[in-house]
Coordinates of C-alpha atoms and ligand atoms in Angstrom, one line a residue:
M1 CA -32.2 -130.5 -26.4
S2 CA -28.5 -130.9 -27.2
D3 CA -27.1 -133.8 -29.4
P4 CA -26.9 -137.2 -27.7
L5 CA -23.8 -138.0 -25.8
Q6 CA -21.1 -140.1 -27.3
L7 CA -19.2 -141.8 -24.6
S8 CA -17.1 -145.0 -24.4
G9 CA -16.7 -147.7 -21.8
F10 CA -20.2 -149.3 -21.9
D11 CA -19.8 -152.2 -24.3
G12 CA -20.3 -155.4 -22.4
R13 CA -21.0 -153.6 -19.1
V14 CA -24.0 -154.2 -17.0
A15 CA -25.7 -151.3 -15.2
L16 CA -28.3 -151.5 -12.4
V17 CA -30.3 -148.3 -11.7
T18 CA -32.5 -148.2 -8.6
G19 CA -35.9 -146.4 -8.5
G20 CA -35.9 -146.0 -12.3
A21 CA -39.6 -146.5 -13.1
R22 CA -39.9 -142.8 -13.7
G23 CA -38.2 -139.4 -13.4
I24 CA -34.4 -139.1 -13.1
G25 CA -33.8 -142.9 -12.8
R26 CA -35.7 -143.7 -16.0
A27 CA -33.7 -141.1 -17.9
I28 CA -30.5 -142.5 -16.5
A29 CA -31.5 -146.1 -17.5
E30 CA -32.4 -144.9 -21.1
T31 CA -29.1 -143.0 -21.4
L32 CA -26.9 -145.8 -20.2
R33 CA -28.8 -148.2 -22.6
D34 CA -28.3 -145.8 -25.5
Q35 CA -24.5 -145.7 -24.6
G36 CA -24.4 -149.5 -25.1
A37 CA -24.7 -150.9 -21.6
R38 CA -26.9 -153.8 -20.7
V39 CA -29.3 -152.1 -18.2
A40 CA -31.5 -153.3 -15.4
V41 CA -33.9 -151.1 -13.5
G42 CA -35.4 -151.9 -10.2
D43 CA -38.4 -150.2 -8.6
L44 CA -41.2 -151.0 -6.3
R45 CA -43.2 -152.1 -9.3
A46 CA -41.1 -153.6 -12.1
P47 CA -40.8 -150.9 -14.8
E48 CA -41.4 -151.5 -18.5
I49 CA -38.7 -149.7 -20.5
D50 CA -37.7 -150.7 -24.0
G51 CA -34.4 -152.7 -24.1
V52 CA -34.1 -152.7 -20.3
L53 CA -34.6 -155.5 -17.8
G54 CA -37.3 -154.3 -15.4
L55 CA -37.2 -155.7 -11.8
E56 CA -39.3 -155.5 -8.7
L57 CA -37.0 -154.0 -6.0
D58 CA -37.5 -152.5 -2.6
V59 CA -34.1 -151.0 -1.7
T60 CA -35.0 -151.1 2.0
D61 CA -35.4 -154.9 2.0
E62 CA -32.2 -156.9 2.1
R63 CA -33.9 -160.0 0.6
S64 CA -35.4 -157.9 -2.2
V65 CA -32.0 -156.4 -3.0
D66 CA -30.4 -159.8 -3.0
A67 CA -33.1 -161.2 -5.3
A68 CA -32.9 -158.3 -7.7
F69 CA -29.1 -158.6 -8.0
G70 CA -29.5 -162.4 -8.5
R71 CA -31.8 -161.9 -11.4
V72 CA -29.5 -159.3 -13.0
E73 CA -26.5 -161.6 -12.6
A74 CA -28.5 -164.5 -14.1
E75 CA -29.9 -162.6 -17.0
L76 CA -27.3 -159.9 -17.9
G77 CA -24.2 -160.5 -15.7
A78 CA -22.9 -158.9 -12.6
P79 CA -23.4 -155.1 -12.6
S80 CA -20.2 -153.1 -12.9
I81 CA -22.2 -149.9 -12.9
L82 CA -24.5 -149.1 -10.0
V83 CA -26.7 -146.0 -9.9
V84 CA -28.3 -145.5 -6.5
N85 CA -31.2 -143.3 -7.4
A86 CA -34.3 -144.5 -5.5
G87 CA -35.4 -141.8 -3.1
I88 CA -38.4 -140.2 -1.3
Y89 CA -38.9 -136.6 -0.3
I90 CA -41.2 -135.9 2.6
V91 CA -41.8 -132.2 3.5
E92 CA -43.0 -131.8 7.1
P93 CA -42.2 -129.6 10.0
F94 CA -39.4 -131.0 12.2
E95 CA -41.6 -131.2 15.3
E96 CA -44.2 -133.2 13.4
T97 CA -41.7 -135.6 12.0
T98 CA -42.5 -138.9 13.7
L99 CA -39.9 -141.5 14.3
A100 CA -41.6 -143.7 11.7
S101 CA -41.5 -141.0 9.1
W102 CA -37.8 -140.2 9.9
Q103 CA -36.9 -143.8 9.6
K104 CA -38.8 -144.3 6.3
T105 CA -36.7 -141.5 4.7
I106 CA -33.5 -142.8 6.1
D107 CA -34.4 -146.4 5.1
V108 CA -35.0 -145.6 1.5
N109 CA -32.5 -142.8 0.8
L110 CA -29.5 -144.0 2.9
T111 CA -29.9 -147.6 4.1
G112 CA -31.1 -148.5 0.6
A113 CA -27.9 -147.1 -0.8
Y114 CA -25.8 -149.1 1.7
L115 CA -27.7 -152.3 1.0
C116 CA -27.3 -152.0 -2.8
A117 CA -23.7 -150.9 -2.7
R118 CA -22.8 -153.6 -0.3
R119 CA -24.4 -156.2 -2.6
A120 CA -22.7 -154.8 -5.7
V121 CA -19.0 -154.2 -4.7
G122 CA -17.9 -157.8 -4.3
A123 CA -18.3 -158.6 -8.0
M124 CA -16.8 -155.2 -9.0
R125 CA -13.8 -155.9 -6.7
E126 CA -13.2 -159.3 -8.2
D127 CA -13.5 -157.9 -11.7
G128 CA -11.1 -155.0 -10.9
Y129 CA -13.6 -152.5 -12.3
G130 CA -16.7 -150.6 -11.0
R131 CA -18.6 -147.4 -11.3
I132 CA -20.8 -146.3 -8.4
V133 CA -22.9 -143.2 -8.7
M134 CA -25.2 -142.1 -5.9
I135 CA -27.9 -139.4 -6.3
G136 CA -27.6 -137.0 -3.4
S137 CA -29.0 -133.5 -3.3
S138 CA -28.1 -129.9 -2.6
A139 CA -30.3 -130.4 0.4
G140 CA -27.6 -132.7 1.8
K141 CA -25.3 -129.7 1.8
T142 CA -27.6 -126.9 2.9
G143 CA -30.4 -128.7 4.8
G144 CA -32.9 -127.9 2.1
A145 CA -35.1 -124.9 1.4
R146 CA -38.2 -126.3 3.1
S147 CA -39.0 -128.4 6.2
A148 CA -37.4 -131.7 5.2
A149 CA -34.8 -132.5 7.9
A150 CA -34.8 -136.3 7.4
Y151 CA -34.4 -135.8 3.6
G152 CA -31.4 -133.4 4.1
A153 CA -29.8 -135.7 6.6
S154 CA -30.3 -138.8 4.4
K155 CA -28.8 -137.0 1.4
A156 CA -25.8 -135.8 3.4
G157 CA -25.3 -139.4 4.4
V158 CA -25.5 -140.8 0.9
M159 CA -23.0 -138.3 -0.4
V160 CA -20.6 -139.2 2.4
L161 CA -21.2 -142.9 1.8
A162 CA -20.1 -142.4 -1.8
K163 CA -16.9 -140.8 -0.6
S164 CA -16.2 -143.6 1.9
L165 CA -16.5 -146.2 -0.8
A166 CA -14.2 -144.1 -3.0
S167 CA -11.4 -144.4 -0.5
E168 CA -12.0 -148.0 0.4
Y169 CA -12.3 -149.3 -3.2
A170 CA -10.1 -147.0 -5.3
A171 CA -7.3 -149.7 -5.3
F172 CA -9.7 -152.2 -6.9
G173 CA -10.5 -150.1 -10.0
I174 CA -13.8 -148.9 -8.5
T175 CA -14.8 -145.2 -8.6
S176 CA -17.6 -143.9 -6.4
N177 CA -19.1 -140.5 -6.8
A178 CA -22.3 -138.6 -6.0
L179 CA -24.4 -135.9 -7.6
A180 CA -26.0 -133.0 -5.8
P181 CA -28.9 -132.0 -8.0
T182 CA -31.4 -129.2 -7.3
L183 CA -34.9 -128.6 -8.7
I184 CA -35.0 -131.2 -11.4
D185 CA -38.4 -131.1 -13.2
T186 CA -40.0 -134.4 -12.0
E187 CA -43.0 -135.6 -10.1
M188 CA -41.0 -135.3 -6.9
I189 CA -41.2 -131.5 -7.0
A190 CA -44.5 -131.2 -8.7
G191 CA -46.3 -129.9 -5.7
A192 CA -43.5 -127.4 -4.7
P193 CA -43.8 -123.7 -5.4
D194 CA -42.1 -122.6 -8.7
M195 CA -38.6 -121.6 -7.8
S196 CA -37.1 -121.3 -11.3
D197 CA -36.5 -117.6 -10.8
R198 CA -34.0 -118.5 -8.0
I199 CA -31.9 -120.5 -10.4
P200 CA -29.2 -118.4 -12.1
V201 CA -29.4 -120.2 -15.4
G202 CA -33.1 -119.3 -15.5
R203 CA -34.8 -122.7 -15.7
L204 CA -35.5 -125.9 -13.8
G205 CA -33.1 -128.8 -14.4
T206 CA -34.2 -131.6 -16.7
V207 CA -33.8 -135.3 -16.1
H208 CA -31.3 -135.3 -19.0
D209 CA -29.1 -132.8 -17.2
V210 CA -28.7 -135.4 -14.4
A211 CA -28.6 -138.5 -16.6
D212 CA -25.8 -137.1 -18.9
T213 CA -23.7 -136.4 -15.8
V214 CA -24.3 -139.9 -14.4
A215 CA -23.3 -141.4 -17.8
F216 CA -20.1 -139.4 -17.9
L217 CA -19.1 -140.6 -14.4
A218 CA -20.1 -144.2 -15.3
S219 CA -18.0 -144.1 -18.5
A220 CA -14.4 -144.9 -19.3
H221 CA -13.6 -141.2 -19.4
A222 CA -14.0 -140.7 -15.6
G223 CA -11.6 -143.2 -14.2
Y224 CA -9.6 -140.5 -12.4
I225 CA -12.6 -139.0 -10.7
T226 CA -13.6 -140.5 -7.5
G227 CA -15.0 -139.3 -4.1
E228 CA -16.5 -136.3 -5.8
V229 CA -19.9 -134.7 -5.4
V230 CA -20.9 -133.0 -8.6
D231 CA -23.5 -130.2 -8.4
V232 CA -26.1 -130.3 -11.1
N233 CA -28.0 -127.2 -10.1
G234 CA -27.9 -124.4 -12.6
G235 CA -25.9 -122.3 -10.2
F236 CA -28.5 -122.5 -7.4
L237 CA -25.7 -123.4 -4.9
I238 CA -22.2 -122.4 -5.8
D239 CA -19.9 -123.7 -3.1
Ligands
NDP301 P1 -39.4 -139.6 -8.4 O1 -40.2 -139.6 -7.2 O2 -39.9 -139.2 -9.7 O3 -38.8 -141.1 -8.6 C1 -38.3 -141.8 -7.5 C2 -38.4 -143.3 -7.8 O4 -37.9 -144.1 -6.7 C3 -39.9 -143.7 -8.0 O5 -40.1 -144.5 -9.1 C4 -40.2 -144.5 -6.7 O6 -41.2 -145.5 -6.8 C5 -38.8 -145.1 -6.4 N1 -38.8 -145.6 -5.1 C6 -39.2 -145.1 -3.9 N2 -39.0 -145.9 -2.9 C7 -38.4 -147.0 -3.4 C8 -37.9 -148.2 -2.8 N3 -38.0 -148.4 -1.5 N4 -37.3 -149.1 -3.6 C9 -37.1 -148.9 -4.9 N5 -37.6 -147.8 -5.5 C10 -38.2 -146.8 -4.8 O7 -38.1 -138.8 -8.0 P2 -36.9 -138.1 -8.9 O8 -36.8 -138.8 -10.2 O9 -37.2 -136.6 -8.9 O10 -35.7 -138.4 -8.0 C11 -34.7 -139.4 -8.2 C12 -33.6 -139.2 -7.2 O11 -33.0 -137.9 -7.4 C13 -34.1 -139.3 -5.7 O12 -33.1 -139.9 -5.0 C14 -34.2 -137.8 -5.3 O13 -34.1 -137.6 -4.0 C15 -33.1 -137.2 -6.1 N6 -33.2 -135.7 -6.3 C16 -34.2 -135.2 -7.0 C17 -34.3 -133.9 -7.2 C18 -35.5 -133.2 -7.9 O14 -35.5 -132.0 -7.9 N7 -36.4 -134.0 -8.6 C19 -33.3 -132.9 -6.6 C20 -32.2 -133.6 -5.9 C21 -32.2 -135.0 -5.8 P3 -42.7 -145.1 -6.5 O15 -43.1 -144.1 -7.6 O16 -43.4 -146.5 -6.7 O17 -42.8 -144.6 -5.2

């Protein structure tokens, strides 16, 4: 692994990462903590991570979102960094996708992003500073390599949501960007066929590939980058 990042802009800042009990979200939380932010992580079961406030959070439930933000505000301060990471990935043929299954994916991946961002932006606007990073997917550009229409549609939605917030809130010192990762080695893709030979750099992505990119976008160095979707994909999709 490369040397740890050295970024600035995190002292005194509070970050909230959704879906961070494991995988990419956990690495993002640990990276932001190591950069000096005060970090809270929400997940369906409150995570235990050293030096991080663990919260129970269901991003699909407006009351749960409000309660989690309330605890972060009370214990750490209002988040000026929001990382929308919670997501689910259901592979199923389109004709077998029930309305309930479709809605579950849209609820977690897209409506959850809307609920968290809507709860976060007021304090950022008043503070004149904010960093929003949403984890999309290359599937939101291509539709995905396998049968996962709801997932692809939800990820397209979340990446456009990040752009919409970028235009609406740029004047308030808030940047909003998304990532479009592909094939990051986590439990989410554990059951998928090995596709590393289709990645030009010759390996799967690591959670640190994603976390370091999020940290840069959340840092003081990225104030002129907003409305962007950053591919973290080893050259899998060059567009
Ligand atoms: P994981 O499945 O390892 O982690 C996702 C986390 O989100 C889990 O801890 C899960 O909790 C949590 N979560 C699920 N539903 C909710 C909810 N309603 N409220 C709060 N938390 C919830 O996935 P990854 O770390 O791989 O993925 C993280 C993000 O990156 C996702 O948005 C994913 O779509 C995206 N991504 C991943 C890629 C990959 O190749 N891994 C590629 C492109 C994008 P629980 O375990 O309890 O279900």
